[in-house]
Amino acid sequence: MVDEGQAVAQLLPDDRSLDALKEAAAGCRACDLWEKGTQTVFGEGPPQARVVMVGEQPGDQEDRVGKPFVGPAGQILDEALKAAEIDRSLVYVTNVVKHFKWEPRGKRRLHLRPDREEVAACLPWFEAEIAAVQPRVIVCLGATAAQALLGSGFRVTRERGQLLASTLGPPIMATVHPSSILRAADEPSRRLAMDHFIADLRLIREYLG
Ligand code: URA
């Protein structure tokens, strides 16, 4: 079996600036997802951001546009950040997997969750982003990011909103993925889920002072 982590390690440039990392990641073939994705969707935001927010993988629109969280989940994120008084333009936003994994369903491209090997293969890019940005805190959006960084036993429902120590350096807080709010069964549950998401983000706002 190919050691995918090592494959990315070999692609990492000597210049570890975000621009150089993004350029190198554009040609990444460390797992098979590049074959179906339109492009590598690298993180985006200020090089010295105090907060890094990390999701699962680009969605359909992100894959087309080449930027993270610009589709429907991104709109929920924008709304929640605004309510929590966090300026998105000061946040570095990225994903643990940088290609869109999907299968055709009629004319649509249906999101598929990345598997453990794909997450592991891509993770060195995220580690390099963290080393370059050196944020004060990392926020995991959803279980895929949280389990990638905090272990497969991590449960967002149980441990969301807590600042946890990590080997990456900065503490990590996990919350729900914004797309879970889009999937709420009705308007009252959507409102409740959104309020809880905003409350988690307010904790980050307070932590930053
Ligand atoms: N979902 C994610 O996890 N990331 C994106 O960039 C978009 C949707």
JSON list of C-alpha atoms and ligand atoms in Angstrom, two decimals:
[
{"chain": "A", "resi": 1, "resn": "MET", "atom": "CA", "xyz": [0.00, 0.00, 0.00]},
{"chain": "A", "resi": 2, "resn": "VAL", "atom": "CA", "xyz": [1.22, 3.51, -0.79]},
{"chain": "A", "resi": 3, "resn": "ASP", "atom": "CA", "xyz": [2.12, 5.56, 2.27]},
{"chain": "A", "resi": 4, "resn": "GLU", "atom": "CA", "xyz": [-0.04, 8.54, 1.28]},
{"chain": "A", "resi": 5, "resn": "GLY", "atom": "CA", "xyz": [1.12, 10.77, 4.15]},
{"chain": "A", "resi": 6, "resn": "GLN", "atom": "CA", "xyz": [4.63, 10.34, 2.91]},
{"chain": "A", "resi": 7, "resn": "ALA", "atom": "CA", "xyz": [3.52, 11.17, -0.62]},
{"chain": "A", "resi": 8, "resn": "VAL", "atom": "CA", "xyz": [2.36, 14.61, 0.52]},
{"chain": "A", "resi": 9, "resn": "ALA", "atom": "CA", "xyz": [5.48, 14.98, 2.65]},
{"chain": "A", "resi": 10, "resn": "GLN", "atom": "CA", "xyz": [7.49, 14.64, -0.55]},
{"chain": "A", "resi": 11, "resn": "LEU", "atom": "CA", "xyz": [5.46, 17.38, -2.22]},
{"chain": "A", "resi": 12, "resn": "LEU", "atom": "CA", "xyz": [5.90, 19.88, 0.59]},
{"chain": "A", "resi": 13, "resn": "PRO", "atom": "CA", "xyz": [8.02, 22.77, -0.72]},
{"chain": "A", "resi": 14, "resn": "ASP", "atom": "CA", "xyz": [11.07, 24.17, 1.09]},
{"chain": "A", "resi": 15, "resn": "ASP", "atom": "CA", "xyz": [9.26, 27.51, 1.18]},
{"chain": "A", "resi": 16, "resn": "ARG", "atom": "CA", "xyz": [6.46, 26.88, 3.66]},
{"chain": "A", "resi": 17, "resn": "SER", "atom": "CA", "xyz": [4.53, 30.09, 2.98]},
{"chain": "A", "resi": 18, "resn": "LEU", "atom": "CA", "xyz": [0.82, 29.65, 2.27]},
{"chain": "A", "resi": 19, "resn": "ASP", "atom": "CA", "xyz": [1.29, 30.74, -1.35]},
{"chain": "A", "resi": 20, "resn": "ALA", "atom": "CA", "xyz": [4.01, 28.15, -1.94]},
{"chain": "A", "resi": 21, "resn": "LEU", "atom": "CA", "xyz": [1.99, 25.44, -0.18]},
{"chain": "A", "resi": 22, "resn": "LYS", "atom": "CA", "xyz": [-1.08, 26.25, -2.26]},
{"chain": "A", "resi": 23, "resn": "GLU", "atom": "CA", "xyz": [0.92, 26.03, -5.47]},
{"chain": "A", "resi": 24, "resn": "ALA", "atom": "CA", "xyz": [2.41, 22.67, -4.46]},
{"chain": "A", "resi": 25, "resn": "ALA", "atom": "CA", "xyz": [-0.96, 21.27, -3.34]},
{"chain": "A", "resi": 26, "resn": "ALA", "atom": "CA", "xyz": [-2.46, 22.12, -6.74]},
{"chain": "A", "resi": 27, "resn": "GLY", "atom": "CA", "xyz": [-0.58, 19.12, -8.18]},
{"chain": "A", "resi": 28, "resn": "CYS", "atom": "CA", "xyz": [-1.29, 16.72, -5.31]},
{"chain": "A", "resi": 29, "resn": "ARG", "atom": "CA", "xyz": [-1.96, 13.10, -6.29]},
{"chain": "A", "resi": 30, "resn": "ALA", "atom": "CA", "xyz": [-1.47, 11.58, -2.82]},
{"chain": "A", "resi": 31, "resn": "CYS", "atom": "CA", "xyz": [-4.85, 9.84, -3.04]},
{"chain": "A", "resi": 32, "resn": "ASP", "atom": "CA", "xyz": [-7.28, 9.19, -5.88]},
{"chain": "A", "resi": 33, "resn": "LEU", "atom": "CA", "xyz": [-9.64, 12.10, -5.22]},
{"chain": "A", "resi": 34, "resn": "TRP", "atom": "CA", "xyz": [-7.80, 14.43, -7.62]},
{"chain": "A", "resi": 35, "resn": "GLU", "atom": "CA", "xyz": [-9.15, 12.38, -10.53]},
{"chain": "A", "resi": 36, "resn": "LYS", "atom": "CA", "xyz": [-12.75, 13.50, -9.96]},
{"chain": "A", "resi": 37, "resn": "GLY", "atom": "CA", "xyz": [-12.25, 16.88, -8.34]},
{"chain": "A", "resi": 38, "resn": "THR", "atom": "CA", "xyz": [-12.00, 19.91, -10.61]},
{"chain": "A", "resi": 39, "resn": "GLN", "atom": "CA", "xyz": [-9.11, 21.30, -8.60]},
{"chain": "A", "resi": 40, "resn": "THR", "atom": "CA", "xyz": [-7.39, 21.28, -5.22]},
{"chain": "A", "resi": 41, "resn": "VAL", "atom": "CA", "xyz": [-9.28, 23.67, -2.94]},
{"chain": "A", "resi": 42, "resn": "PHE", "atom": "CA", "xyz": [-6.66, 25.05, -0.58]},
{"chain": "A", "resi": 43, "resn": "GLY", "atom": "CA", "xyz": [-7.35, 27.12, 2.53]},
{"chain": "A", "resi": 44, "resn": "GLU", "atom": "CA", "xyz": [-7.94, 30.83, 2.33]},
{"chain": "A", "resi": 45, "resn": "GLY", "atom": "CA", "xyz": [-7.49, 33.73, 4.71]},
{"chain": "A", "resi": 46, "resn": "PRO", "atom": "CA", "xyz": [-4.89, 35.98, 6.28]},
{"chain": "A", "resi": 47, "resn": "PRO", "atom": "CA", "xyz": [-1.45, 34.37, 6.75]},
{"chain": "A", "resi": 48, "resn": "GLN", "atom": "CA", "xyz": [-1.45, 35.49, 10.39]},
{"chain": "A", "resi": 49, "resn": "ALA", "atom": "CA", "xyz": [-5.05, 34.71, 11.25]},
{"chain": "A", "resi": 50, "resn": "ARG", "atom": "CA", "xyz": [-5.70, 34.10, 14.95]},
{"chain": "A", "resi": 51, "resn": "VAL", "atom": "CA", "xyz": [-8.38, 31.51, 14.13]},
{"chain": "A", "resi": 52, "resn": "VAL", "atom": "CA", "xyz": [-8.28, 28.60, 11.70]},
{"chain": "A", "resi": 53, "resn": "MET", "atom": "CA", "xyz": [-11.63, 26.98, 10.89]},
{"chain": "A", "resi": 54, "resn": "VAL", "atom": "CA", "xyz": [-11.48, 23.58, 9.26]},
{"chain": "A", "resi": 55, "resn": "GLY", "atom": "CA", "xyz": [-14.25, 21.65, 7.55]},
{"chain": "A", "resi": 56, "resn": "GLU", "atom": "CA", "xyz": [-14.41, 18.27, 5.87]},
{"chain": "A", "resi": 57, "resn": "GLN", "atom": "CA", "xyz": [-13.83, 18.77, 2.15]},
{"chain": "A", "resi": 58, "resn": "PRO", "atom": "CA", "xyz": [-14.92, 21.20, -0.56]},
{"chain": "A", "resi": 59, "resn": "GLY", "atom": "CA", "xyz": [-18.49, 20.80, -1.77]},
{"chain": "A", "resi": 60, "resn": "ASP", "atom": "CA", "xyz": [-19.85, 21.09, -5.29]},
{"chain": "A", "resi": 61, "resn": "GLN", "atom": "CA", "xyz": [-19.59, 24.88, -5.52]},
{"chain": "A", "resi": 62, "resn": "GLU", "atom": "CA", "xyz": [-16.25, 25.06, -3.73]},
{"chain": "A", "resi": 63, "resn": "ASP", "atom": "CA", "xyz": [-14.89, 22.51, -6.23]},
{"chain": "A", "resi": 64, "resn": "ARG", "atom": "CA", "xyz": [-15.96, 24.70, -9.14]},
{"chain": "A", "resi": 65, "resn": "VAL", "atom": "CA", "xyz": [-14.88, 28.04, -7.65]},
{"chain": "A", "resi": 66, "resn": "GLY", "atom": "CA", "xyz": [-11.67, 26.81, -5.98]},
{"chain": "A", "resi": 67, "resn": "LYS", "atom": "CA", "xyz": [-12.40, 28.42, -2.59]},
{"chain": "A", "resi": 68, "resn": "PRO", "atom": "CA", "xyz": [-13.55, 26.85, 0.70]},
{"chain": "A", "resi": 69, "resn": "PHE", "atom": "CA", "xyz": [-17.03, 27.39, 2.14]},
{"chain": "A", "resi": 70, "resn": "VAL", "atom": "CA", "xyz": [-18.53, 29.52, -0.64]},
{"chain": "A", "resi": 71, "resn": "GLY", "atom": "CA", "xyz": [-21.63, 27.35, -1.20]},
{"chain": "A", "resi": 72, "resn": "PRO", "atom": "CA", "xyz": [-24.74, 26.81, 0.98]},
{"chain": "A", "resi": 73, "resn": "ALA", "atom": "CA", "xyz": [-22.73, 25.59, 4.02]},
{"chain": "A", "resi": 74, "resn": "GLY", "atom": "CA", "xyz": [-20.52, 28.66, 3.62]},
{"chain": "A", "resi": 75, "resn": "GLN", "atom": "CA", "xyz": [-23.58, 30.91, 3.77]},
{"chain": "A", "resi": 76, "resn": "ILE", "atom": "CA", "xyz": [-24.62, 29.33, 7.07]},
{"chain": "A", "resi": 77, "resn": "LEU", "atom": "CA", "xyz": [-21.07, 29.78, 8.34]},
{"chain": "A", "resi": 78, "resn": "ASP", "atom": "CA", "xyz": [-21.10, 33.45, 7.27]},
{"chain": "A", "resi": 79, "resn": "GLU", "atom": "CA", "xyz": [-24.42, 34.03, 9.03]},
{"chain": "A", "resi": 80, "resn": "ALA", "atom": "CA", "xyz": [-23.23, 32.38, 12.26]},
{"chain": "A", "resi": 81, "resn": "LEU", "atom": "CA", "xyz": [-19.89, 34.21, 12.23]},
{"chain": "A", "resi": 82, "resn": "LYS", "atom": "CA", "xyz": [-21.70, 37.51, 11.83]},
{"chain": "A", "resi": 83, "resn": "ALA", "atom": "CA", "xyz": [-24.01, 36.71, 14.74]},
{"chain": "A", "resi": 84, "resn": "ALA", "atom": "CA", "xyz": [-21.01, 35.72, 16.87]},
{"chain": "A", "resi": 85, "resn": "GLU", "atom": "CA", "xyz": [-19.24, 38.97, 15.86]},
{"chain": "A", "resi": 86, "resn": "ILE", "atom": "CA", "xyz": [-16.31, 37.22, 14.22]},
{"chain": "A", "resi": 87, "resn": "ASP", "atom": "CA", "xyz": [-15.06, 38.82, 11.03]},
{"chain": "A", "resi": 88, "resn": "ARG", "atom": "CA", "xyz": [-14.66, 36.06, 8.43]},
{"chain": "A", "resi": 89, "resn": "SER", "atom": "CA", "xyz": [-12.03, 38.06, 6.59]},
{"chain": "A", "resi": 90, "resn": "LEU", "atom": "CA", "xyz": [-9.82, 37.61, 9.68]},
{"chain": "A", "resi": 91, "resn": "VAL", "atom": "CA", "xyz": [-10.30, 33.82, 9.78]},
{"chain": "A", "resi": 92, "resn": "TYR", "atom": "CA", "xyz": [-8.26, 31.28, 7.84]},
{"chain": "A", "resi": 93, "resn": "VAL", "atom": "CA", "xyz": [-10.80, 28.79, 6.46]},
{"chain": "A", "resi": 94, "resn": "THR", "atom": "CA", "xyz": [-9.80, 25.39, 5.13]},
{"chain": "A", "resi": 95, "resn": "ASN", "atom": "CA", "xyz": [-10.69, 21.69, 4.97]},
{"chain": "A", "resi": 96, "resn": "VAL", "atom": "CA", "xyz": [-8.95, 18.49, 6.13]},
{"chain": "A", "resi": 97, "resn": "VAL", "atom": "CA", "xyz": [-9.45, 17.03, 2.63]},
{"chain": "A", "resi": 98, "resn": "LYS", "atom": "CA", "xyz": [-8.76, 19.31, -0.29]},
{"chain": "A", "resi": 99, "resn": "HIS", "atom": "CA", "xyz": [-10.55, 17.58, -3.14]},
{"chain": "A", "resi": 100, "resn": "PHE", "atom": "CA", "xyz": [-14.31, 17.10, -3.60]},
{"chain": "A", "resi": 101, "resn": "LYS", "atom": "CA", "xyz": [-15.36, 13.45, -3.26]},
{"chain": "A", "resi": 102, "resn": "TRP", "atom": "CA", "xyz": [-18.62, 12.76, -5.05]},
{"chain": "A", "resi": 103, "resn": "GLU", "atom": "CA", "xyz": [-20.69, 10.31, -7.07]},
{"chain": "A", "resi": 104, "resn": "PRO", "atom": "CA", "xyz": [-23.15, 11.12, -9.84]},
{"chain": "A", "resi": 105, "resn": "ARG", "atom": "CA", "xyz": [-26.84, 11.11, -8.92]},
{"chain": "A", "resi": 106, "resn": "GLY", "atom": "CA", "xyz": [-28.79, 12.07, -12.03]},
{"chain": "A", "resi": 107, "resn": "LYS", "atom": "CA", "xyz": [-27.44, 15.47, -13.03]},
{"chain": "A", "resi": 108, "resn": "ARG", "atom": "CA", "xyz": [-26.18, 16.20, -9.51]},
{"chain": "A", "resi": 109, "resn": "ARG", "atom": "CA", "xyz": [-22.85, 15.47, -7.89]},
{"chain": "A", "resi": 110, "resn": "LEU", "atom": "CA", "xyz": [-23.61, 13.87, -4.55]},
{"chain": "A", "resi": 111, "resn": "HIS", "atom": "CA", "xyz": [-21.15, 14.48, -1.70]},
{"chain": "A", "resi": 112, "resn": "LEU", "atom": "CA", "xyz": [-19.43, 11.37, -0.35]},
{"chain": "A", "resi": 113, "resn": "ARG", "atom": "CA", "xyz": [-17.64, 11.35, 2.97]},
{"chain": "A", "resi": 114, "resn": "PRO", "atom": "CA", "xyz": [-13.87, 10.91, 2.60]},
{"chain": "A", "resi": 115, "resn": "ASP", "atom": "CA", "xyz": [-12.50, 7.69, 4.08]},
{"chain": "A", "resi": 116, "resn": "ARG", "atom": "CA", "xyz": [-9.81, 7.39, 6.74]},
{"chain": "A", "resi": 117, "resn": "GLU", "atom": "CA", "xyz": [-6.99, 6.88, 4.19]},
{"chain": "A", "resi": 118, "resn": "GLU", "atom": "CA", "xyz": [-8.00, 9.94, 2.17]},
{"chain": "A", "resi": 119, "resn": "VAL", "atom": "CA", "xyz": [-8.07, 12.07, 5.31]},
{"chain": "A", "resi": 120, "resn": "ALA", "atom": "CA", "xyz": [-4.68, 10.73, 6.43]},
{"chain": "A", "resi": 121, "resn": "ALA", "atom": "CA", "xyz": [-3.20, 11.31, 2.97]},
{"chain": "A", "resi": 122, "resn": "CYS", "atom": "CA", "xyz": [-4.27, 14.95, 2.95]},
{"chain": "A", "resi": 123, "resn": "LEU", "atom": "CA", "xyz": [-3.53, 15.85, 6.56]},
{"chain": "A", "resi": 124, "resn": "PRO", "atom": "CA", "xyz": [0.09, 16.97, 6.02]},
{"chain": "A", "resi": 125, "resn": "TRP", "atom": "CA", "xyz": [-1.29, 19.91, 4.00]},
{"chain": "A", "resi": 126, "resn": "PHE", "atom": "CA", "xyz": [-3.39, 20.99, 6.97]},
{"chain": "A", "resi": 127, "resn": "GLU", "atom": "CA", "xyz": [-0.44, 20.54, 9.35]},
{"chain": "A", "resi": 128, "resn": "ALA", "atom": "CA", "xyz": [1.64, 22.74, 7.06]},
{"chain": "A", "resi": 129, "resn": "GLU", "atom": "CA", "xyz": [-1.13, 25.36, 6.99]},
{"chain": "A", "resi": 130, "resn": "ILE", "atom": "CA", "xyz": [-1.19, 25.39, 10.80]},
{"chain": "A", "resi": 131, "resn": "ALA", "atom": "CA", "xyz": [2.62, 25.67, 10.97]},
{"chain": "A", "resi": 132, "resn": "ALA", "atom": "CA", "xyz": [2.49, 28.63, 8.56]},
{"chain": "A", "resi": 133, "resn": "VAL", "atom": "CA", "xyz": [-0.42, 30.49, 10.15]},
{"chain": "A", "resi": 134, "resn": "GLN", "atom": "CA", "xyz": [0.28, 29.65, 13.81]},
{"chain": "A", "resi": 135, "resn": "PRO", "atom": "CA", "xyz": [-3.24, 30.52, 14.96]},
{"chain": "A", "resi": 136, "resn": "ARG", "atom": "CA", "xyz": [-4.25, 30.91, 18.58]},
{"chain": "A", "resi": 137, "resn": "VAL", "atom": "CA", "xyz": [-7.09, 28.44, 18.15]},
{"chain": "A", "resi": 138, "resn": "ILE", "atom": "CA", "xyz": [-8.39, 25.85, 15.68]},
{"chain": "A", "resi": 139, "resn": "VAL", "atom": "CA", "xyz": [-12.13, 25.30, 15.20]},
{"chain": "A", "resi": 140, "resn": "CYS", "atom": "CA", "xyz": [-13.24, 21.98, 13.72]},
{"chain": "A", "resi": 141, "resn": "LEU", "atom": "CA", "xyz": [-16.50, 22.20, 11.79]},
{"chain": "A", "resi": 142, "resn": "GLY", "atom": "CA", "xyz": [-18.06, 18.75, 12.03]},
{"chain": "A", "resi": 143, "resn": "ALA", "atom": "CA", "xyz": [-17.03, 15.23, 12.91]},
{"chain": "A", "resi": 144, "resn": "THR", "atom": "CA", "xyz": [-14.67, 14.51, 10.00]},
{"chain": "A", "resi": 145, "resn": "ALA", "atom": "CA", "xyz": [-12.37, 17.41, 10.92]},
{"chain": "A", "resi": 146, "resn": "ALA", "atom": "CA", "xyz": [-12.72, 16.78, 14.66]},
{"chain": "A", "resi": 147, "resn": "GLN", "atom": "CA", "xyz": [-11.93, 13.08, 14.37]},
{"chain": "A", "resi": 148, "resn": "ALA", "atom": "CA", "xyz": [-9.01, 13.77, 12.04]},
{"chain": "A", "resi": 149, "resn": "LEU", "atom": "CA", "xyz": [-7.44, 16.08, 14.63]},
{"chain": "A", "resi": 150, "resn": "LEU", "atom": "CA", "xyz": [-8.70, 14.70, 17.93]},
{"chain": "A", "resi": 151, "resn": "GLY", "atom": "CA", "xyz": [-9.01, 10.97, 17.26]},
{"chain": "A", "resi": 152, "resn": "SER", "atom": "CA", "xyz": [-11.64, 8.64, 15.86]},
{"chain": "A", "resi": 153, "resn": "GLY", "atom": "CA", "xyz": [-13.34, 8.32, 19.26]},
{"chain": "A", "resi": 154, "resn": "PHE", "atom": "CA", "xyz": [-14.18, 12.03, 19.35]},
{"chain": "A", "resi": 155, "resn": "ARG", "atom": "CA", "xyz": [-17.92, 12.77, 19.45]},
{"chain": "A", "resi": 156, "resn": "VAL", "atom": "CA", "xyz": [-19.03, 16.28, 18.51]},
{"chain": "A", "resi": 157, "resn": "THR", "atom": "CA", "xyz": [-22.37, 15.82, 20.28]},
{"chain": "A", "resi": 158, "resn": "ARG", "atom": "CA", "xyz": [-20.57, 15.10, 23.57]},
{"chain": "A", "resi": 159, "resn": "GLU", "atom": "CA", "xyz": [-17.55, 17.37, 23.40]},
{"chain": "A", "resi": 160, "resn": "ARG", "atom": "CA", "xyz": [-18.51, 20.35, 21.26]},
{"chain": "A", "resi": 161, "resn": "GLY", "atom": "CA", "xyz": [-17.67, 23.79, 22.62]},
{"chain": "A", "resi": 162, "resn": "GLN", "atom": "CA", "xyz": [-14.71, 22.61, 24.73]},
{"chain": "A", "resi": 163, "resn": "LEU", "atom": "CA", "xyz": [-11.19, 23.88, 24.22]},
{"chain": "A", "resi": 164, "resn": "LEU", "atom": "CA", "xyz": [-8.95, 20.83, 24.03]},
{"chain": "A", "resi": 165, "resn": "ALA", "atom": "CA", "xyz": [-5.17, 20.54, 23.99]},
{"chain": "A", "resi": 166, "resn": "SER", "atom": "CA", "xyz": [-3.65, 19.23, 20.76]},
{"chain": "A", "resi": 167, "resn": "THR", "atom": "CA", "xyz": [-0.28, 18.11, 19.48]},
{"chain": "A", "resi": 168, "resn": "LEU", "atom": "CA", "xyz": [-0.64, 20.67, 16.66]},
{"chain": "A", "resi": 169, "resn": "GLY", "atom": "CA", "xyz": [0.12, 23.47, 19.13]},
{"chain": "A", "resi": 170, "resn": "PRO", "atom": "CA", "xyz": [-2.97, 25.65, 19.43]},
{"chain": "A", "resi": 171, "resn": "PRO", "atom": "CA", "xyz": [-6.00, 24.34, 21.34]},
{"chain": "A", "resi": 172, "resn": "ILE", "atom": "CA", "xyz": [-8.86, 22.90, 19.32]},
{"chain": "A", "resi": 173, "resn": "MET", "atom": "CA", "xyz": [-12.58, 23.42, 19.70]},
{"chain": "A", "resi": 174, "resn": "ALA", "atom": "CA", "xyz": [-15.08, 21.35, 17.75]},
{"chain": "A", "resi": 175, "resn": "THR", "atom": "CA", "xyz": [-18.58, 22.31, 16.78]},
{"chain": "A", "resi": 176, "resn": "VAL", "atom": "CA", "xyz": [-21.10, 21.07, 14.24]},
{"chain": "A", "resi": 177, "resn": "HIS", "atom": "CA", "xyz": [-20.67, 21.27, 10.50]},
{"chain": "A", "resi": 178, "resn": "PRO", "atom": "CA", "xyz": [-22.81, 24.12, 9.09]},
{"chain": "A", "resi": 179, "resn": "SER", "atom": "CA", "xyz": [-24.40, 21.70, 6.60]},
{"chain": "A", "resi": 180, "resn": "SER", "atom": "CA", "xyz": [-26.00, 19.85, 9.54]},
{"chain": "A", "resi": 181, "resn": "ILE", "atom": "CA", "xyz": [-28.05, 23.02, 10.10]},
{"chain": "A", "resi": 182, "resn": "LEU", "atom": "CA", "xyz": [-29.18, 22.92, 6.47]},
{"chain": "A", "resi": 183, "resn": "ARG", "atom": "CA", "xyz": [-30.42, 19.37, 7.07]},
{"chain": "A", "resi": 184, "resn": "ALA", "atom": "CA", "xyz": [-32.58, 20.28, 10.10]},
{"chain": "A", "resi": 185, "resn": "ALA", "atom": "CA", "xyz": [-36.05, 18.74, 9.83]},
{"chain": "A", "resi": 186, "resn": "ASP", "atom": "CA", "xyz": [-38.04, 21.94, 10.31]},
{"chain": "A", "resi": 187, "resn": "GLU", "atom": "CA", "xyz": [-37.65, 25.63, 11.07]},
{"chain": "A", "resi": 188, "resn": "PRO", "atom": "CA", "xyz": [-37.74, 25.39, 14.90]},
{"chain": "A", "resi": 189, "resn": "SER", "atom": "CA", "xyz": [-35.00, 22.73, 14.92]},
{"chain": "A", "resi": 190, "resn": "ARG", "atom": "CA", "xyz": [-33.03, 24.74, 12.39]},
{"chain": "A", "resi": 191, "resn": "ARG", "atom": "CA", "xyz": [-33.25, 27.81, 14.64]},
{"chain": "A", "resi": 192, "resn": "LEU", "atom": "CA", "xyz": [-32.19, 25.78, 17.68]},
{"chain": "A", "resi": 193, "resn": "ALA", "atom": "CA", "xyz": [-29.23, 24.23, 15.86]},
{"chain": "A", "resi": 194, "resn": "MET", "atom": "CA", "xyz": [-28.18, 27.63, 14.54]},
{"chain": "A", "resi": 195, "resn": "ASP", "atom": "CA", "xyz": [-28.37, 29.22, 18.00]},
{"chain": "A", "resi": 196, "resn": "HIS", "atom": "CA", "xyz": [-26.20, 26.45, 19.44]},
{"chain": "A", "resi": 197, "resn": "PHE", "atom": "CA", "xyz": [-23.68, 26.85, 16.59]},
{"chain": "A", "resi": 198, "resn": "ILE", "atom": "CA", "xyz": [-23.55, 30.62, 17.19]},
{"chain": "A", "resi": 199, "resn": "ALA", "atom": "CA", "xyz": [-23.07, 30.02, 20.94]},
{"chain": "A", "resi": 200, "resn": "ASP", "atom": "CA", "xyz": [-20.05, 27.78, 20.20]},
{"chain": "A", "resi": 201, "resn": "LEU", "atom": "CA", "xyz": [-18.56, 30.45, 17.94]},
{"chain": "A", "resi": 202, "resn": "ARG", "atom": "CA", "xyz": [-19.14, 33.10, 20.63]},
{"chain": "A", "resi": 203, "resn": "LEU", "atom": "CA", "xyz": [-16.87, 31.05, 22.91]},
{"chain": "A", "resi": 204, "resn": "ILE", "atom": "CA", "xyz": [-14.13, 31.53, 20.33]},
{"chain": "A", "resi": 205, "resn": "ARG", "atom": "CA", "xyz": [-14.87, 35.25, 20.17]},
{"chain": "A", "resi": 206, "resn": "GLU", "atom": "CA", "xyz": [-14.50, 35.43, 23.99]},
{"chain": "A", "resi": 207, "resn": "TYR", "atom": "CA", "xyz": [-11.35, 33.29, 23.97]},
{"chain": "A", "resi": 208, "resn": "LEU", "atom": "CA", "xyz": [-9.70, 35.73, 21.56]},
{"chain": "A", "resi": 209, "resn": "GLY", "atom": "CA", "xyz": [-10.63, 38.65, 23.84]},
{"chain": "B", "resi": 1, "resn": "URA", "atom": "N1", "xyz": [-18.26, 21.69, 3.38]},
{"chain": "B", "resi": 1, "resn": "URA", "atom": "C1", "xyz": [-17.00, 21.66, 3.88]},
{"chain": "B", "resi": 1, "resn": "URA", "atom": "O1", "xyz": [-16.68, 20.90, 4.80]},
{"chain": "B", "resi": 1, "resn": "URA", "atom": "N2", "xyz": [-16.12, 22.49, 3.36]},
{"chain": "B", "resi": 1, "resn": "URA", "atom": "C2", "xyz": [-16.39, 23.34, 2.39]},
{"chain": "B", "resi": 1, "resn": "URA", "atom": "O2", "xyz": [-15.50, 24.07, 1.97]},
{"chain": "B", "resi": 1, "resn": "URA", "atom": "C3", "xyz": [-17.71, 23.37, 1.89]},
{"chain": "B", "resi": 1, "resn": "URA", "atom": "C4", "xyz": [-18.63, 22.53, 2.40]}
]
